[in-house]
Backbone as a ProteinNet text record, in pm:
[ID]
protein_1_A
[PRIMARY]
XXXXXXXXXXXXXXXXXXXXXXXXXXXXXXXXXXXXXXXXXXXXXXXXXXXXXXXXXXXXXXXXXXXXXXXXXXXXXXXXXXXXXXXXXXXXXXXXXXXXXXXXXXXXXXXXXXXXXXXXXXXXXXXXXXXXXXXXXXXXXXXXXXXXXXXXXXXXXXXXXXXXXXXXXXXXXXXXXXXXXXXXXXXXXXXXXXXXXXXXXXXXXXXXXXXXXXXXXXXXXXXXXXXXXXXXXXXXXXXXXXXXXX
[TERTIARY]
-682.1	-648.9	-705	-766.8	-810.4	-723.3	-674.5	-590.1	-590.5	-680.4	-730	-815.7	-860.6	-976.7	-973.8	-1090.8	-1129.9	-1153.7	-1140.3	-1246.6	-1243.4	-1403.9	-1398.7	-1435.8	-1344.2	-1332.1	-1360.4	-1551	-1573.7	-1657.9	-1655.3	-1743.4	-1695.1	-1550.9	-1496.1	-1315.9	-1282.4	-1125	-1024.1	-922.4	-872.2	-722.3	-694.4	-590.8	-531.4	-363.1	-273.9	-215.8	-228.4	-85.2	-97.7	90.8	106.7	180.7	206.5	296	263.1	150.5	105.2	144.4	174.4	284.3	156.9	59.4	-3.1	16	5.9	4.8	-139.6	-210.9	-359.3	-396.5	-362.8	-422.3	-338.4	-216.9	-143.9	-245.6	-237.2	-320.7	-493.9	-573.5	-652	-658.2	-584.2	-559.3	-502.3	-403.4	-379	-523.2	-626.5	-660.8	-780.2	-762	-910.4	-845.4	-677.2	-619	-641.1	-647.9	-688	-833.1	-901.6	-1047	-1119.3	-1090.7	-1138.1	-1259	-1309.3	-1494.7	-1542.6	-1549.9	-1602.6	-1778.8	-1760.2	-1853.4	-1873.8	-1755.8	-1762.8	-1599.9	-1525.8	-1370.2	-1310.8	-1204.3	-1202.8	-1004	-1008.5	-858.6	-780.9	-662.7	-633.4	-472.2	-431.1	-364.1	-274	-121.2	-71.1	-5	-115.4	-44.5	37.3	88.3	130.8	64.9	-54.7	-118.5	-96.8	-6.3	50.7	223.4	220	349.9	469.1	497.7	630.9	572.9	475.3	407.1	296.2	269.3	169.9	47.1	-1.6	-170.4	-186	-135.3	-186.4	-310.9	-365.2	-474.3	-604	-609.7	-663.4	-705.9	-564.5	-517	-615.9	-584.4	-647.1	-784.4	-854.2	-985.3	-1081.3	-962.1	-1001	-1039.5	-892.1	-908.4	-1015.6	-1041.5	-1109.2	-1260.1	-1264.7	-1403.8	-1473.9	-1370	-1392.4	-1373.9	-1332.2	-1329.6	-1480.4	-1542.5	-1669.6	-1755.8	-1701.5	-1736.6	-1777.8	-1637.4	-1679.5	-1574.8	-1542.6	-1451.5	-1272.5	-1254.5	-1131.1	-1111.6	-959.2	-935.3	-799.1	-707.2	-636.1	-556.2	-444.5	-361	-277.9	-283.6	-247	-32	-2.2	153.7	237.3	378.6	426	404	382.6	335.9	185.7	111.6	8.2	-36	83.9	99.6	134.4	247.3	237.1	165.6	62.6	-88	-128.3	-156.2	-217.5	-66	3.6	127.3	183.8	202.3	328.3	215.1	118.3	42.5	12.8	41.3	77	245.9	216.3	336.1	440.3	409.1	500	576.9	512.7	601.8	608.9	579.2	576.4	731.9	773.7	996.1	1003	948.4	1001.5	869.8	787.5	732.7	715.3	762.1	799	904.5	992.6	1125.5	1144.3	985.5	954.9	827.6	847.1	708.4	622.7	588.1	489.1	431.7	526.9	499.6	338.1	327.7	185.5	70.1	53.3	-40.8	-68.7	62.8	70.4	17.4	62.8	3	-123.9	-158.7	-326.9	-437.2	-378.2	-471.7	-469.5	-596	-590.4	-571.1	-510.6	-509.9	-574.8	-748.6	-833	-901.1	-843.8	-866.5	-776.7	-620.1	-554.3	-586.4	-651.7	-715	-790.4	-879.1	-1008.4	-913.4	-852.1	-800.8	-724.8	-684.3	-604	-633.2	-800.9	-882.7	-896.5	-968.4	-989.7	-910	-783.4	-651.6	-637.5	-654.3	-579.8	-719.1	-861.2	-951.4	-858.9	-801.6	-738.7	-672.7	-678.6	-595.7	-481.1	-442.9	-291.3	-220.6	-311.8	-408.7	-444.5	-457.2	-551.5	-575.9	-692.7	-689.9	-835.3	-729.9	-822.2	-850.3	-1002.1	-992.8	-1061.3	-1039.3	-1020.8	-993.3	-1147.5	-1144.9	-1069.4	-1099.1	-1014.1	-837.7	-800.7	-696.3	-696.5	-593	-589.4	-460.6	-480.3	-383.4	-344.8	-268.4	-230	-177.2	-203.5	-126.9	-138.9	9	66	160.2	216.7	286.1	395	473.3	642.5	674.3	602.5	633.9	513.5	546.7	513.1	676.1	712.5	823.4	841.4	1011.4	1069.7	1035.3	1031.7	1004.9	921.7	807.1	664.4	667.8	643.6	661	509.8	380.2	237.9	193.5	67.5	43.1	-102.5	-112.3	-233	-155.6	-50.3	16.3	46.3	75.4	113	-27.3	-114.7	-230.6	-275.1	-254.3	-283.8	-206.2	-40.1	8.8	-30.5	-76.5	-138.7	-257.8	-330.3	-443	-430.9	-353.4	-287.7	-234.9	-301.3	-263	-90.9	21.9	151.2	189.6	199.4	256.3	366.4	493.4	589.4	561.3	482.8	415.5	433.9	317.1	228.3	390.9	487.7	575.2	698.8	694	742.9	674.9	562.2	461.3	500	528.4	492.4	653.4	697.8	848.3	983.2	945	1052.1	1101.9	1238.7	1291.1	1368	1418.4	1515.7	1472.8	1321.4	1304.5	1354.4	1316.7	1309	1512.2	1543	1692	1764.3	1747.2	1795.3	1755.8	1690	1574.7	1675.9	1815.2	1886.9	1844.9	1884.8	1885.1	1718.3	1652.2	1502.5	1392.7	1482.3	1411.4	1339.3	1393.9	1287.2	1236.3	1188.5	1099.2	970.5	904.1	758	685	543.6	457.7	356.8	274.1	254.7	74.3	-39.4	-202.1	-215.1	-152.2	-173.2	-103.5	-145.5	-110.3	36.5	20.9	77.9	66.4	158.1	115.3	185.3	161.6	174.1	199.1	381.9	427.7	451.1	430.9	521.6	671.9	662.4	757.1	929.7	949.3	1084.1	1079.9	1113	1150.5	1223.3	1182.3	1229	1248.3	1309.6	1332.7	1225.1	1189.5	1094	1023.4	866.3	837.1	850.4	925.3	989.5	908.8	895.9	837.3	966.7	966.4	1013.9	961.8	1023.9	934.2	818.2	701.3	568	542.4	644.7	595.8	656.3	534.8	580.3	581	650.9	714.3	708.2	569	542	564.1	637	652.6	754.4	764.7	865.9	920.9	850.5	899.5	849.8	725.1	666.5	711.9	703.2	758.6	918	1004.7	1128.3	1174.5	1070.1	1099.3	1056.9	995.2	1023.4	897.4	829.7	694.2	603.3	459.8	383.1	364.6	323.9	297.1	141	76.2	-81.1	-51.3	-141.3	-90.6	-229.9	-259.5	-411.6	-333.1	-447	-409.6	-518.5	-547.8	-584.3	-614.2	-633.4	-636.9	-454.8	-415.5	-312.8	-176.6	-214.5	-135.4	-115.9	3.7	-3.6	46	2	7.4	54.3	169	227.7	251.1	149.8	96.4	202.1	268.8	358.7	393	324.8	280.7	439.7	441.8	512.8	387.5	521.5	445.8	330.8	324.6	203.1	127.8	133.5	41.8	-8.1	106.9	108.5	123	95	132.8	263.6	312.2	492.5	505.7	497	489.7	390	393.7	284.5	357.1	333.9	443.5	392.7	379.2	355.9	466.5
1636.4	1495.6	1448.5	1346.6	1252.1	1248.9	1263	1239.5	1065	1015.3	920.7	857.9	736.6	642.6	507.6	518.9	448.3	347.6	178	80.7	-40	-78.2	-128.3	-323.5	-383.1	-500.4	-606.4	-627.7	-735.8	-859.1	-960.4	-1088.2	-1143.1	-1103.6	-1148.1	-1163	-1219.5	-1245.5	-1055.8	-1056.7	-900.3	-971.1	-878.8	-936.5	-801.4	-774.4	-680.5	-717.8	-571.8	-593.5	-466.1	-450.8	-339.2	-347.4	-205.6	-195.9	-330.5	-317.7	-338.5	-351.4	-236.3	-116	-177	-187.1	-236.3	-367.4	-464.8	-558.4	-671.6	-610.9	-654.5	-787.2	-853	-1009.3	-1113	-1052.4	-1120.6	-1117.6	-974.1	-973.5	-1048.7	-1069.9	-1137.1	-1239.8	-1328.9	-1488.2	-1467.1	-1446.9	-1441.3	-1408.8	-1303.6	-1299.5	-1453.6	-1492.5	-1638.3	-1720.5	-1762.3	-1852.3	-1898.1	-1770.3	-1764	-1765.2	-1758.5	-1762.2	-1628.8	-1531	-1377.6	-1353.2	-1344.5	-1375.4	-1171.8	-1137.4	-969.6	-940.1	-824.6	-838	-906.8	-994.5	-1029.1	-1017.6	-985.9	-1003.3	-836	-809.4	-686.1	-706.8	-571.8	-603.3	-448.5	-435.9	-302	-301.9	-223.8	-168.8	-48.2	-103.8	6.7	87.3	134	189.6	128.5	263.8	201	165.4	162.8	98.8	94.1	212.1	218.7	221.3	215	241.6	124.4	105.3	5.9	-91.2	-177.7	-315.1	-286.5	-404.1	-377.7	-307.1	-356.8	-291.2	-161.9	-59.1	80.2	98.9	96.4	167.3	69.4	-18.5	-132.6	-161.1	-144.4	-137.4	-53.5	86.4	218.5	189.4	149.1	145.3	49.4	-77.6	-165.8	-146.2	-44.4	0.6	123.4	184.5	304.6	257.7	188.7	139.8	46.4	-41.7	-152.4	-56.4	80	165.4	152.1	150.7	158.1	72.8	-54.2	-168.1	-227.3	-154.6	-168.6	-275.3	-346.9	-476.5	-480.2	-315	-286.8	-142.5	-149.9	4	7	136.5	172.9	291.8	315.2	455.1	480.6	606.1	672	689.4	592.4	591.2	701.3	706.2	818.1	796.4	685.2	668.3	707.5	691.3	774	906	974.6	1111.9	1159.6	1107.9	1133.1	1175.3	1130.1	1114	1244.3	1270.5	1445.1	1537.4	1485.3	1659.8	1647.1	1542.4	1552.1	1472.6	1526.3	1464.5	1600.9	1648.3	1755.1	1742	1819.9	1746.1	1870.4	1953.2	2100.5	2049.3	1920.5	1906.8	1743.2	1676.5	1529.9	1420.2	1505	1422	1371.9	1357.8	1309.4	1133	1204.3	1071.3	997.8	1042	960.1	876.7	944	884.2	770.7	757.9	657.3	580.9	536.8	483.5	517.3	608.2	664.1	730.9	675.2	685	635	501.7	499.5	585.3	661.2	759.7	868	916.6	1015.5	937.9	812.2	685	640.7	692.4	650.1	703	790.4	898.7	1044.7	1128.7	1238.1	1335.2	1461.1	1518.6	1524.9	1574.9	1586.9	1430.9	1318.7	1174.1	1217.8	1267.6	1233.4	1321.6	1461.3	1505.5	1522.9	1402	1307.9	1255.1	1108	1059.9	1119.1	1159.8	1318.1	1286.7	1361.9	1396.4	1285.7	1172.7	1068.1	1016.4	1001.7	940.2	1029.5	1170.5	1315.4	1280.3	1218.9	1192.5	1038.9	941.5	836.4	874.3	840.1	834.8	888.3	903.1	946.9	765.7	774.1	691.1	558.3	474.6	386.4	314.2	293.3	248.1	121	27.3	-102.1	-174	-162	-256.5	-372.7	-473.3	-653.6	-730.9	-743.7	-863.5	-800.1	-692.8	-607.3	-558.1	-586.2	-533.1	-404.9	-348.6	-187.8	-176.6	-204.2	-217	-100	-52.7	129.6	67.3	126.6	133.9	294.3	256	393	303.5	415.2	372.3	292.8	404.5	387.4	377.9	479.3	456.4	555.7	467.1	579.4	627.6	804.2	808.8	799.5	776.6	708.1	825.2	949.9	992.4	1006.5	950.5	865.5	759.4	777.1	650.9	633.6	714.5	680	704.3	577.4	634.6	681.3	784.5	865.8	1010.9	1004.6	1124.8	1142.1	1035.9	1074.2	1112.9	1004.7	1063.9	1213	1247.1	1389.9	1504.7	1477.6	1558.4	1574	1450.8	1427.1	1502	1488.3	1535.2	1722.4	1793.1	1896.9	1957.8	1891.2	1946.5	1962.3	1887.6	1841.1	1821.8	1909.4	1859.4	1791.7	1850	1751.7	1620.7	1645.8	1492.1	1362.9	1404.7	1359.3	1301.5	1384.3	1358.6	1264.9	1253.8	1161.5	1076.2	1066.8	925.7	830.1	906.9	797.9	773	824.5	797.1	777.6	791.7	752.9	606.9	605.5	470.1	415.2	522	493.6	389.4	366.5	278.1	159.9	131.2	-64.7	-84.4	39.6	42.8	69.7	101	86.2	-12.9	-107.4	-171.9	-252.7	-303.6	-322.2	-257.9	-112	49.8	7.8	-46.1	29.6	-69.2	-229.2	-343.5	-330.9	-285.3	-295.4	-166.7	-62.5	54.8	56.3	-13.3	-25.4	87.5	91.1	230.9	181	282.7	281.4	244.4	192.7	259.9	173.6	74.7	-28.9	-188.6	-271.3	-395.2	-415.1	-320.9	-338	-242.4	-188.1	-115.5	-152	-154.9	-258.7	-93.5	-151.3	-84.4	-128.4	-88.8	-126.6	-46.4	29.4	133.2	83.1	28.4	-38.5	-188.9	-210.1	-362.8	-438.4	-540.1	-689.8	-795	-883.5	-1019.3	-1117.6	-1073.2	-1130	-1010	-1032.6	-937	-959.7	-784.7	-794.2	-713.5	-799.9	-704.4	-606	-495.9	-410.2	-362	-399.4	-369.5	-426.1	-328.2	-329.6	-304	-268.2	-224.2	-317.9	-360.4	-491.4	-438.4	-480.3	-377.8	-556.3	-512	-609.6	-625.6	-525.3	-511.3	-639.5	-727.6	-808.8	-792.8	-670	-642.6	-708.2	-739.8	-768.7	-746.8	-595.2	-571.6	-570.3	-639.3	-619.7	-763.9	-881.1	-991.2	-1102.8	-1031.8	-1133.5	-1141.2	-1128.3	-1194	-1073	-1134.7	-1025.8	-1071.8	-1044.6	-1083.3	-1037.6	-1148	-1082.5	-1163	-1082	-1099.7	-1112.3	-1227.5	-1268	-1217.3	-1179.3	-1158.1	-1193.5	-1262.7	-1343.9	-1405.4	-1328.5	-1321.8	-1337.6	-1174.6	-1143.5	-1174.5	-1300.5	-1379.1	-1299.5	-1282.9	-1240.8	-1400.6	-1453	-1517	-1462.3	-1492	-1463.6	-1566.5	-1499.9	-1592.5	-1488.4	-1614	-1522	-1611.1	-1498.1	-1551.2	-1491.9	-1570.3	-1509	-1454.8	-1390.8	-1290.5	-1348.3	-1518.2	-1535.7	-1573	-1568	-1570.5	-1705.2	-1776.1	-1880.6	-1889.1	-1957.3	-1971.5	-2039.1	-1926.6	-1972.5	-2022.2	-1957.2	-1997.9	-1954.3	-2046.8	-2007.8	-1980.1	-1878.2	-1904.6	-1734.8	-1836.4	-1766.7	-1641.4
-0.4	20.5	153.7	158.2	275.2	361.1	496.3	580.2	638.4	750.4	793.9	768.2	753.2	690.7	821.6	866.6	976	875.3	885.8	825.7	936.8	978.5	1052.8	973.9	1005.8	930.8	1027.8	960.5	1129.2	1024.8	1090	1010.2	925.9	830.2	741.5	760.9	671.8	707.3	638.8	688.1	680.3	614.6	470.1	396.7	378.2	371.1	305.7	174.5	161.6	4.1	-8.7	-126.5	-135.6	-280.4	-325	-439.5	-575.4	-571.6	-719.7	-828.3	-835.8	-945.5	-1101.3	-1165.5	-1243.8	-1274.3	-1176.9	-1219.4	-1158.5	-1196.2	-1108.7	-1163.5	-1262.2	-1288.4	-1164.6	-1129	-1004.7	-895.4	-860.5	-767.4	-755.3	-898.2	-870.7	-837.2	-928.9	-909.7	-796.1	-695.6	-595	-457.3	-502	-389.1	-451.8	-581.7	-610.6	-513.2	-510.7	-514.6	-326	-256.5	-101.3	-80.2	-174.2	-115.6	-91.3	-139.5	-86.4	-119.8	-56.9	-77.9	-85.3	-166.9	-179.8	-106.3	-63.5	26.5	189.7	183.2	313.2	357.1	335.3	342.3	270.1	353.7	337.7	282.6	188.9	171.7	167	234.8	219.8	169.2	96.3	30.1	61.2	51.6	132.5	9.8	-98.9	-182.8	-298.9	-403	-528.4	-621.9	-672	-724.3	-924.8	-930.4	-1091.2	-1098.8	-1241.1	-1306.2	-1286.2	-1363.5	-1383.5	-1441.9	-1395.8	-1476.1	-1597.4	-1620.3	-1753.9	-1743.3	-1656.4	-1658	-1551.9	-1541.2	-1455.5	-1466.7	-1584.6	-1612.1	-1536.6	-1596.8	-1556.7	-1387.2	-1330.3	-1202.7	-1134.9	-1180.2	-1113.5	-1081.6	-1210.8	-1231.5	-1145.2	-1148.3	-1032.7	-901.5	-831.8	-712.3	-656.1	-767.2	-779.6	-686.2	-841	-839.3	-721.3	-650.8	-580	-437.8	-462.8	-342	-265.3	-366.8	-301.5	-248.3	-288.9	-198.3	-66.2	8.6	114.6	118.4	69.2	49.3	76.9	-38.3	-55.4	-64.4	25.5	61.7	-14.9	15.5	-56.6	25.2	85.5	107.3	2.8	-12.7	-128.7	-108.6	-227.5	-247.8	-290.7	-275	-382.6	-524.6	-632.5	-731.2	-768.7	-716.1	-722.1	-704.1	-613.6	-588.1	-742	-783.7	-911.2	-995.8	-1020.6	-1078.1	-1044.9	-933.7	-886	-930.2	-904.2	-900.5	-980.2	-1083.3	-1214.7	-1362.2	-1362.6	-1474.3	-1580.7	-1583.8	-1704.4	-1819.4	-1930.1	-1981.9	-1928.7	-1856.7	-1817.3	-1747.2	-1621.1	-1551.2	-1485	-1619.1	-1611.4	-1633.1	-1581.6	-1589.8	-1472.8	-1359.7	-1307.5	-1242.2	-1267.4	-1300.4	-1427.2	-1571.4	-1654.7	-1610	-1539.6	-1535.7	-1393.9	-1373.5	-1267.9	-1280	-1437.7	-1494.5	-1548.7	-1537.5	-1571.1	-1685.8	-1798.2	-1968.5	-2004.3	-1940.4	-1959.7	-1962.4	-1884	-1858.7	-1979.1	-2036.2	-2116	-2271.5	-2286.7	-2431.2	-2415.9	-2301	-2294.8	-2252.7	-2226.2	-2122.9	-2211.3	-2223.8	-2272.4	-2160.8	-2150.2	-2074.5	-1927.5	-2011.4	-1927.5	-1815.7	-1892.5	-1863.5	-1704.1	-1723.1	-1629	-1509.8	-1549.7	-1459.3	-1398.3	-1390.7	-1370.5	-1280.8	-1313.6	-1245.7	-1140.6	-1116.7	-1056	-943.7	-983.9	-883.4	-777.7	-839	-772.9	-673.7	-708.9	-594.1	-492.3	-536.9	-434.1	-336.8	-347	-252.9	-168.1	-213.4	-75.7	-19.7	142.5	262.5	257.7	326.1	327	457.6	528.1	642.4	663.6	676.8	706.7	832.1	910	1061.1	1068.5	1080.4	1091	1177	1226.5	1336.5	1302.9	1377.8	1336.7	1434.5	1463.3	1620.6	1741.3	1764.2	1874.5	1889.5	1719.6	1724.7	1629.4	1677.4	1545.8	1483.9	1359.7	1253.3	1186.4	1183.2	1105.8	995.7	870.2	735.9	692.1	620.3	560	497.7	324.4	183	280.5	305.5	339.1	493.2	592.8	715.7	762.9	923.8	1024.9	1031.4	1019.5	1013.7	1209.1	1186.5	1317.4	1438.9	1400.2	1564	1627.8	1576.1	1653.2	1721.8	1860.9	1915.9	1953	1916	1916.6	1795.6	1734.7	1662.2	1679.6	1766.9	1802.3	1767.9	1798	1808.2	1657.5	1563.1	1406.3	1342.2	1418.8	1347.2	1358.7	1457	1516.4	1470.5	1378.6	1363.6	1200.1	1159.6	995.7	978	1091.9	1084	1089.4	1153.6	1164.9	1026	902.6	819.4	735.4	835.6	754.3	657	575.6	429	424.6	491.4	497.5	551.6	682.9	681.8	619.1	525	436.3	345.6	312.9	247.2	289.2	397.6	436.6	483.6	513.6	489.3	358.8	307	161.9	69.5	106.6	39.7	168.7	277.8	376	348.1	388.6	351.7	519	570	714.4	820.8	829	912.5	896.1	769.9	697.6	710.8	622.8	620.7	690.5	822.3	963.3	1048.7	985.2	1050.7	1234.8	1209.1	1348	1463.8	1419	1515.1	1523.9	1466.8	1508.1	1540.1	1564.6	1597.4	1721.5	1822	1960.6	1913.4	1850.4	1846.1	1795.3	1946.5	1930.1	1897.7	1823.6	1797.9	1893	1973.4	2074.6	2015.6	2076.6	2031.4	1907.9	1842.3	1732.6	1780.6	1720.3	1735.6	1618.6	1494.2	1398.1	1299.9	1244.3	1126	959.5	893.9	760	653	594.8	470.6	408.6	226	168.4	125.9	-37.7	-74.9	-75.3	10.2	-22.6	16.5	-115.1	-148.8	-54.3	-23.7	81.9	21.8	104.9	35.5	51.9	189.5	252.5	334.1	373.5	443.4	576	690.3	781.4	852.9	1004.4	1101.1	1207.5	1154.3	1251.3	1344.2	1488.5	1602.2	1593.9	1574.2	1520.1	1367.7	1319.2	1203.5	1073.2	1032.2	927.4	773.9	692.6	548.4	470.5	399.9	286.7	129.1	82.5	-74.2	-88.3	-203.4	-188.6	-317.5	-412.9	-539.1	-661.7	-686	-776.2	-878.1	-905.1	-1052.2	-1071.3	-956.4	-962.8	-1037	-1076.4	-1082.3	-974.2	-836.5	-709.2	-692	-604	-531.9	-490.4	-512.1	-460.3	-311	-226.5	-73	-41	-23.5	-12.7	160.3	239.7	398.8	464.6	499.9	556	742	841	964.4	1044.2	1124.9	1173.3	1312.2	1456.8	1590.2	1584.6	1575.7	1623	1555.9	1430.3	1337.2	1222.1	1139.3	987.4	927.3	860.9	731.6	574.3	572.4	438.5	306.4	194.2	82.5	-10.7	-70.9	-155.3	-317.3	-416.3	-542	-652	-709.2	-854	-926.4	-1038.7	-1164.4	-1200	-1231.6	-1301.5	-1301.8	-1103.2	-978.4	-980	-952.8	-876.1	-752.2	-639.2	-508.8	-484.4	-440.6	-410.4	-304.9	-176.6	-58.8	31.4	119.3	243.2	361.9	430.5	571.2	691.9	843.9	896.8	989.6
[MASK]
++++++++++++++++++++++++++++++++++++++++++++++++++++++++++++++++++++++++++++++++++++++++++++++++++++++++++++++++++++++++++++++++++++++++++++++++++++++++++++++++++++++++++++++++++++++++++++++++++++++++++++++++++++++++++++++++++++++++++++++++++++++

C-alpha cells in the first residue's frame, strides 16, 4: 500500500470531498454545477469511494481511472480497505454487512481481485500544496496524539499497521471534538476528513471533517479552498445545489 502522495496543485482552483459511498452522478453534477474544469483544477478525496449507494462500481472505475489525470486524487477509506482484505467469499461478512453485497452480484472473483489490487496501490496519505499552503488529508483522522503532522507522516511512513488502522476508521477526534477544539496539528494549514458523519462540516482545531452523509439521506459537501478560505457547496441526492457557505 502507498503510504504518502505529494500533489502539487498550482494554476487551477483545489476542491474536497469525501465518502461518496457510490454515488458518483451527485458528485458529477455537483463538481459541473461549480465549474471544475479537468486538467486544470484538481480534486481530492478523502476516501470511501464504494458501498451503501447505487453506483460502486461505476464509482470505482471513475476514480481509478481519473487517478491518472492528474486532476483527481483519492486516500484510501475503510470501505475500500474492504475491497483488498474482505473480498473473498471465506471471509466477506463483515463487509457484506457494511455494503458491500454489490461486489459479490457483479464482480467475478478474479474481477474483485483486480480491483483489490488497484485500491491497496492509494495513499493511505495525501499532502497538498496550494498557493503556499499545505493541506493534509486522511479517511478518518490524523489520530489525536500527533500534534505534527511531519511526525504522523514519519511514523506512517515507518511502516504502522496499526497506524494505517487507525487512520482510516478513528472516530474520537470529531466526537470529542469540545476536548479537542484548540488542538492545533503542527506543519499544515489544515487537514480535511471525512468517515464520520456531520451535520455540517466542522473545523476542529485544524482539522476540518467533511462527510455530511450523503448516503444517509443528507448532503454531499464538495469544499472549494481558496487563499486560506474553505467554501462549502452543499448538494442533495439529486445534486442540486443546496447551499453555499463559507
Amino acid at each position: 500500500m502507498s503510504i504518502v502522495k505529494k500533489v502539487n496543485s498550482t494554476g487551477g482552483r483545489l476542491f474536497f470531498v469525501s465518502d461518496i459511498h457510490g454515488e458518483i452522478d451527485v458528485l458529477l453534477k455537483a463538481l459541473f454545477e461549480v465549474g471544475f474544469s479537468f486538467g486544470e483544477d484538481t480534486l481530492v478525496c478523502a476516501g470511501d469511494l464504494i458501498d451503501r449507494g447505487s453506483k460502486s462500481l461505476k464509482t470505482l472505475d471513475w476514480f481509478l481511472i481519473k487517478e491518472n489525470s492528474g486532476s483527481v486524487h483519492t486516500v484510501i477509506g475503510n470501505h475500500d480497505l474492504f475491497a483488498i482484505e474482505n473480498n473473498h467469499a471465506s471471509n466477506c461478512d463483515l463487509w457484506v454487512m457494511n455494503g458491500g453485497t454489490w461486489a459479490f452480484q457483479e464482480l467475478l472473483q478474479e474481477e474483485r481481485d483486480c480491483y483489490g489490487i488497484m485500491l491497496s496501490e492509494l495513499p493511505v496519505a495525501i499532502e497538498v500544496l496550494h498557493e503556499g499552503y499545505t493541506i493534509g488529508v486522511t479517511h478518518a483522522s490524523v489520530p489525536q496524539e500527533f500534534t505534527s503532522w511531519e511526525d504522523y507522516k514519519s511514523a506512517l511512513e515507518d511502516g504502522n499497521d496499526d497506524l494505517v488502522h487507525e487512520t482510516v476508521w478513528d472516530r474520537s477526534f470529531i466526537e470529542h471534538h469540545d476536548y479537542h477544539k484548540d488542538n492545533h496539528l503542527s506543519g499544515v494549514f489544515a487537514t480535511v476528513h471525512g468517515h464520520t458523519p456531520v451535520k455540517n462540516p466542522a473545523m476542529v482545531g485544524n482539522r476540518f471533517h467533511i462527510d455530511t452523509g450523503l448516503v444517509y439521506g443528507k448532503y454531499l459537501s464538495l469544499v472549494e479552498f481558496d487563499k486560506g478560505t474553505f467554501t462549502v457547496f452543499k448538494f442533495n441526492i439529486d445534486g442540486r445545489l443546496y447551499e453555499k457557505k463559507r
